[in-house]
Amino acid sequence: MALLGALLVTAAAAYLPAVDGDFLLDDDALLADPLVRAPLDQGLAHWWASSRPVVAITFALNHAAVGVDPRGWHLTNVALHLAAVVLAWLLARRSLARARLDEPEGPALAAAAIFALHPLQSEAVAYLSQRSECLAAGLYLLALLLLLERDEARTPARRHALLAGAVLAQALGALAKPIVATLPAAWLLHAAVLPAPGEEGAGPLRRVRARLLAAAPLLALSIASAVRELGRAGQSASEGFDLPGLGPLQYLATELRVVPLYLRLALWPAGQHGDWHVRPSAGLADPAALAGAVFLVAVAGAAVVAARWARTREGDA
């Protein structure tokens, strides 16, 4: 615990320079948002129409507490990030314990340190409008931890309570950012790869099937979140679907170049940029787009091979 405390202090110190940062870019829209400036005057329909209502609530609380002084807003971002770091540490420790690592505390702390201090986190923490990333990540981690705890619960009442908590965390997370929609898939994949105590004798597919009924409300939430976001996509100018001269195929081809770039930044975060300007691809025949597609297929293929190898090794054991 002392080392975890030291990590939190280090992470807080790393982001202290951002505390004096001003509002910028999309932050100006926050200051003009009625949900932030006068939240109690807005009806439920206005809140539901918001793209990130849970995030808007936190901004409204900041506005009520400190007005337009950005220091308090930035401190909230740092606090949310530190809470997510603790959750990341707990998840890593539990996952490594399921992998039957004798002493998971050290590697779990290293994983949490990467999560806490990776340069890609600078935008999520230092840029106020990206608070949605911190909130969604924290709620995602909390929900997954509750589901893993449910796997090991001994009484039906406790399992039901933990599942209900996970559903609530997923619902709140989806209203912070729709990336939380992948939660049920992450839980089932975790169960397939890392058996809970007492499940070592069951195969991956059997472990997944045993959770499908419990995963139903989570999957329903994911579908509802996807439908909501798709319905909003055509109404938002920030989704990227209404750029002049950029059709669906050109958009897909451009994404085939952008996704490998982000993966590279995750592994080697050199050359970050506050606002990327990406040249649109002419189409799927663009050599760079083809190279990106080959790369992504190779990554997916490597993941399948690794999963089959792990399954074979588990069967041999």
Coordinates of C-alpha atoms in Angstrom, one line a residue:
M1 CA 0.0 0.0 0.0
A2 CA 2.9 2.3 0.7
L3 CA 4.2 1.9 -2.9
L4 CA 0.7 2.5 -4.2
G5 CA 0.6 5.7 -2.2
A6 CA 3.9 6.7 -3.6
L7 CA 2.6 6.1 -7.1
L8 CA -0.4 8.3 -6.5
V9 CA 1.8 11.1 -5.2
T10 CA 4.0 10.8 -8.2
A11 CA 1.0 10.9 -10.6
A12 CA -0.4 13.9 -8.8
A13 CA 2.9 15.7 -9.1
A14 CA 3.2 14.9 -12.8
Y15 CA -0.2 16.6 -13.5
L16 CA 0.2 19.5 -11.1
P17 CA 1.4 21.9 -13.9
A18 CA -2.0 21.3 -15.6
V19 CA -3.8 22.8 -12.6
D20 CA -2.9 26.3 -13.7
G21 CA -4.1 25.7 -17.2
D22 CA -6.9 27.8 -18.7
F23 CA -10.0 26.8 -20.5
L24 CA -9.3 26.1 -24.2
L25 CA -10.9 24.8 -27.4
D26 CA -14.1 22.9 -26.5
D27 CA -13.9 24.1 -22.9
D28 CA -15.4 27.4 -24.0
A29 CA -18.6 25.5 -25.0
L30 CA -18.8 24.1 -21.5
L31 CA -18.9 27.5 -19.9
A32 CA -21.9 28.4 -22.2
D33 CA -23.8 25.1 -21.6
P34 CA -27.0 25.7 -19.7
L35 CA -26.6 22.2 -18.1
V36 CA -23.4 23.6 -16.5
R37 CA -24.4 27.1 -15.8
A38 CA -28.0 26.5 -14.6
P39 CA -28.5 22.7 -14.2
L40 CA -31.6 23.0 -12.0
D41 CA -33.4 25.0 -14.6
Q42 CA -33.1 22.3 -17.3
G43 CA -35.7 19.6 -17.8
L44 CA -35.0 15.9 -18.0
A45 CA -35.4 16.0 -21.8
H46 CA -32.6 18.5 -22.0
W47 CA -30.4 16.3 -19.8
W48 CA -31.2 13.2 -21.9
A49 CA -30.4 15.1 -25.1
S50 CA -26.9 15.8 -23.8
S51 CA -24.2 13.7 -25.3
R52 CA -22.4 13.2 -21.9
P53 CA -25.0 13.9 -19.1
V54 CA -22.9 12.3 -16.3
V55 CA -19.9 14.4 -17.3
A56 CA -22.1 17.5 -17.4
I57 CA -23.2 16.9 -13.8
T58 CA -19.6 17.0 -12.7
F59 CA -19.0 20.2 -14.6
A60 CA -22.1 21.7 -13.1
L61 CA -20.8 20.9 -9.6
N62 CA -17.5 22.5 -10.5
H63 CA -19.3 25.6 -11.7
A64 CA -21.4 25.7 -8.5
A65 CA -18.3 25.3 -6.3
V66 CA -15.7 27.5 -7.9
G67 CA -17.4 29.4 -10.7
V68 CA -15.1 29.9 -13.7
D69 CA -11.8 29.4 -11.8
P70 CA -10.2 26.6 -13.9
R71 CA -8.0 25.5 -11.0
G72 CA -10.8 23.7 -9.2
W73 CA -12.0 22.1 -12.5
H74 CA -8.5 20.8 -13.1
L75 CA -8.1 19.4 -9.6
T76 CA -11.3 17.4 -10.1
N77 CA -9.8 15.9 -13.3
V78 CA -6.6 14.9 -11.4
A79 CA -8.7 13.4 -8.5
L80 CA -10.8 11.3 -11.0
H81 CA -7.6 10.1 -12.7
L82 CA -6.1 9.0 -9.4
A83 CA -9.2 7.1 -8.5
A84 CA -9.0 5.3 -11.8
V85 CA -5.4 4.5 -11.1
V86 CA -6.4 2.7 -7.9
L87 CA -9.1 0.8 -9.7
A88 CA -6.5 -0.2 -12.4
W89 CA -4.2 -1.5 -9.7
L90 CA -7.0 -3.6 -8.1
L91 CA -7.9 -5.0 -11.5
A92 CA -4.3 -5.9 -12.4
R93 CA -3.7 -7.5 -9.0
R94 CA -6.9 -9.6 -9.3
S95 CA -6.2 -10.6 -12.9
L96 CA -2.6 -11.6 -12.1
A97 CA -3.8 -13.6 -9.1
R98 CA -6.2 -15.5 -11.4
A99 CA -3.3 -16.2 -13.7
R100 CA -1.8 -17.9 -10.6
L101 CA 1.2 -15.5 -10.3
D102 CA 2.7 -16.1 -6.9
E103 CA 3.3 -12.4 -6.1
P104 CA 1.0 -10.3 -8.2
E105 CA 1.5 -7.1 -6.2
G106 CA 4.7 -5.9 -7.9
P107 CA 3.6 -6.5 -11.5
A108 CA 0.1 -5.0 -10.7
L109 CA 1.8 -1.9 -9.4
A110 CA 3.9 -1.7 -12.6
A111 CA 0.7 -1.9 -14.7
A112 CA -1.0 0.8 -12.6
A113 CA 2.1 3.0 -13.0
I114 CA 2.0 2.7 -16.8
F115 CA -1.7 3.6 -16.7
A116 CA -1.1 6.5 -14.3
L117 CA 1.9 8.1 -16.1
H118 CA 1.6 7.2 -19.8
P119 CA 1.9 10.4 -21.8
L120 CA -1.3 9.6 -23.7
Q121 CA -3.2 10.3 -20.4
S122 CA -2.1 13.9 -20.6
E123 CA -5.1 14.8 -22.7
A124 CA -7.6 13.0 -20.5
V125 CA -6.3 14.6 -17.4
A126 CA -5.1 18.1 -18.5
Y127 CA -7.8 18.9 -21.0
L128 CA -11.1 19.6 -19.2
S129 CA -13.4 18.6 -22.0
Q130 CA -11.8 15.1 -22.0
R131 CA -12.9 14.4 -18.4
S132 CA -15.3 12.0 -20.1
E133 CA -12.3 9.7 -20.6
C134 CA -11.4 9.7 -16.9
L135 CA -15.0 9.1 -15.9
A136 CA -15.7 6.4 -18.4
A137 CA -12.4 4.6 -17.6
G138 CA -13.0 4.7 -13.9
L139 CA -16.6 3.4 -14.2
Y140 CA -15.5 0.7 -16.7
L141 CA -12.8 -0.5 -14.3
L142 CA -15.3 -0.4 -11.3
A143 CA -17.9 -2.4 -13.2
L144 CA -15.4 -5.0 -14.3
L145 CA -14.1 -5.4 -10.8
L146 CA -17.6 -5.9 -9.5
L147 CA -18.2 -8.6 -12.1
L148 CA -14.9 -10.4 -11.1
E149 CA -16.0 -10.1 -7.5
R150 CA -19.4 -11.6 -8.5
D151 CA -17.6 -14.6 -10.1
E152 CA -16.2 -15.5 -6.7
A153 CA -19.2 -14.7 -4.5
R154 CA -20.6 -17.6 -2.6
T155 CA -24.2 -16.7 -2.1
P156 CA -26.8 -15.9 -4.8
A157 CA -27.8 -12.6 -3.0
R158 CA -24.3 -11.3 -3.1
R159 CA -23.9 -12.3 -6.8
H160 CA -27.1 -10.5 -7.7
A161 CA -26.1 -7.4 -5.7
L162 CA -22.6 -7.3 -7.4
L163 CA -24.2 -7.7 -10.8
A164 CA -26.6 -4.9 -10.1
G165 CA -23.8 -2.7 -9.1
A166 CA -21.9 -3.5 -12.3
V167 CA -25.0 -2.7 -14.4
L168 CA -25.4 0.6 -12.7
A169 CA -21.7 1.4 -13.2
Q170 CA -22.0 0.5 -16.9
A171 CA -25.1 2.7 -17.3
L172 CA -23.3 5.7 -15.7
G173 CA -20.2 5.0 -17.7
A174 CA -22.2 4.8 -21.0
L175 CA -23.5 8.3 -20.2
A176 CA -20.0 9.5 -19.8
K177 CA -18.6 7.9 -23.0
P178 CA -19.9 5.0 -25.1
I179 CA -16.6 3.1 -25.0
V180 CA -18.1 1.3 -21.9
A181 CA -20.3 -0.6 -24.3
T182 CA -17.5 -3.2 -24.6
L183 CA -17.7 -4.1 -20.9
P184 CA -19.6 -7.4 -21.3
A185 CA -17.2 -8.6 -24.0
A186 CA -14.3 -7.7 -21.8
W187 CA -15.8 -9.7 -18.9
L188 CA -16.5 -12.8 -21.0
L189 CA -13.0 -12.6 -22.5
H190 CA -11.5 -12.3 -19.1
A191 CA -13.4 -15.4 -17.9
A192 CA -12.3 -17.3 -21.0
V193 CA -8.6 -16.5 -20.5
L194 CA -8.4 -16.4 -16.7
P195 CA -10.6 -18.9 -14.8
A196 CA -12.0 -17.8 -11.4
P197 CA -11.1 -19.9 -8.4
G198 CA -12.9 -23.2 -8.6
E199 CA -13.3 -23.0 -12.4
E200 CA -9.8 -24.3 -13.4
G201 CA -11.3 -27.6 -14.6
A202 CA -13.8 -26.0 -16.9
G203 CA -12.9 -25.0 -20.5
P204 CA -13.1 -21.4 -21.8
L205 CA -16.3 -21.9 -23.7
R206 CA -18.0 -23.5 -20.6
R207 CA -16.9 -20.6 -18.5
V208 CA -18.3 -18.1 -21.0
R209 CA -21.6 -20.0 -21.3
A210 CA -22.0 -20.0 -17.5
R211 CA -22.0 -16.2 -17.5
L212 CA -24.2 -15.5 -20.5
L213 CA -27.4 -15.2 -18.5
A214 CA -25.8 -12.7 -16.1
A215 CA -24.3 -10.8 -19.1
A216 CA -27.7 -10.3 -20.7
P217 CA -28.5 -7.0 -18.9
L218 CA -25.0 -5.7 -19.7
L219 CA -25.4 -6.7 -23.4
A220 CA -28.8 -5.0 -23.4
L221 CA -27.2 -1.8 -22.1
S222 CA -24.5 -2.0 -24.7
I223 CA -27.0 -2.3 -27.5
A224 CA -29.0 0.6 -26.1
S225 CA -25.9 2.7 -25.9
A226 CA -24.9 1.9 -29.4
V227 CA -28.4 2.7 -30.8
R228 CA -28.4 6.0 -28.8
E229 CA -25.0 7.0 -30.2
L230 CA -25.8 6.0 -33.7
G231 CA -29.0 8.1 -33.5
R232 CA -27.0 11.1 -32.3
A233 CA -24.2 10.7 -34.9
G234 CA -26.1 12.2 -37.7
Q235 CA -27.1 15.2 -35.5
S236 CA -23.6 16.1 -34.3
A237 CA -21.1 18.2 -36.2
S238 CA -18.3 16.7 -34.2
E239 CA -18.7 13.1 -35.2
G240 CA -16.8 13.5 -38.5
F241 CA -19.5 12.0 -40.7
D242 CA -20.5 15.3 -42.3
L243 CA -17.1 16.5 -43.6
P244 CA -17.5 17.9 -47.2
G245 CA -16.2 15.5 -49.8
L246 CA -15.4 12.7 -47.3
G247 CA -17.6 9.7 -48.1
P248 CA -17.9 6.5 -46.1
L249 CA -15.2 4.7 -48.0
Q250 CA -12.8 7.6 -47.7
Y251 CA -13.6 7.8 -44.0
L252 CA -12.9 4.1 -43.5
A253 CA -9.7 4.3 -45.4
T254 CA -8.5 7.2 -43.3
E255 CA -9.4 5.4 -40.1
L256 CA -7.2 2.4 -41.3
R257 CA -4.3 4.8 -41.1
V258 CA -5.3 6.6 -37.9
V259 CA -5.9 3.5 -35.7
P260 CA -2.3 2.1 -36.2
L261 CA -1.0 5.6 -35.4
Y262 CA -2.8 5.6 -32.1
L263 CA -1.5 2.0 -31.4
R264 CA 2.0 3.2 -32.1
L265 CA 1.5 6.2 -29.7
A266 CA 0.4 3.8 -27.0
L267 CA 3.6 1.8 -27.4
W268 CA 6.0 4.7 -28.2
P269 CA 4.3 8.0 -27.3
A270 CA 6.7 10.3 -29.2
G271 CA 5.3 13.0 -31.5
Q272 CA 2.1 13.6 -29.7
H273 CA 0.0 16.5 -31.0
G274 CA -2.8 18.5 -29.4
D275 CA -5.0 18.6 -32.5
W276 CA -4.1 16.1 -35.2
H277 CA -4.7 17.1 -38.8
V278 CA -4.9 13.9 -40.8
R279 CA -4.9 14.0 -44.6
P280 CA -8.0 12.1 -45.8
S281 CA -7.3 9.0 -47.8
A282 CA -8.5 8.9 -51.4
G283 CA -10.0 5.5 -51.0
L284 CA -9.3 1.9 -50.0
A285 CA -6.7 1.6 -52.7
D286 CA -4.5 4.2 -50.9
P287 CA -1.2 2.3 -50.2
A288 CA -1.1 3.7 -46.6
A289 CA -4.7 2.6 -46.0
L290 CA -3.9 -0.9 -47.4
A291 CA -0.8 -1.1 -45.2
G292 CA -2.9 -0.1 -42.2
A293 CA -5.5 -2.8 -43.0
V294 CA -2.8 -5.4 -43.3
F295 CA -1.3 -4.4 -40.0
L296 CA -4.6 -4.6 -38.2
V297 CA -5.4 -8.0 -39.7
A298 CA -2.0 -9.2 -38.6
V299 CA -2.6 -7.9 -35.0
A300 CA -6.0 -9.6 -35.0
G301 CA -4.5 -12.9 -36.3
A302 CA -1.8 -12.8 -33.7
A303 CA -4.4 -12.4 -31.0
V304 CA -6.3 -15.4 -32.3
V305 CA -3.1 -17.5 -32.4
A306 CA -2.2 -16.5 -28.9
A307 CA -5.7 -17.4 -27.6
R308 CA -5.5 -20.8 -29.2
W309 CA -2.0 -21.4 -27.8
A310 CA -3.2 -20.4 -24.3
R311 CA -6.2 -22.8 -24.7
T312 CA -3.9 -25.6 -25.8
R313 CA -1.6 -25.0 -23.0
E314 CA -4.4 -24.9 -20.5
G315 CA -5.7 -28.3 -21.9
D316 CA -2.2 -29.8 -21.5
A317 CA -2.1 -28.6 -17.9

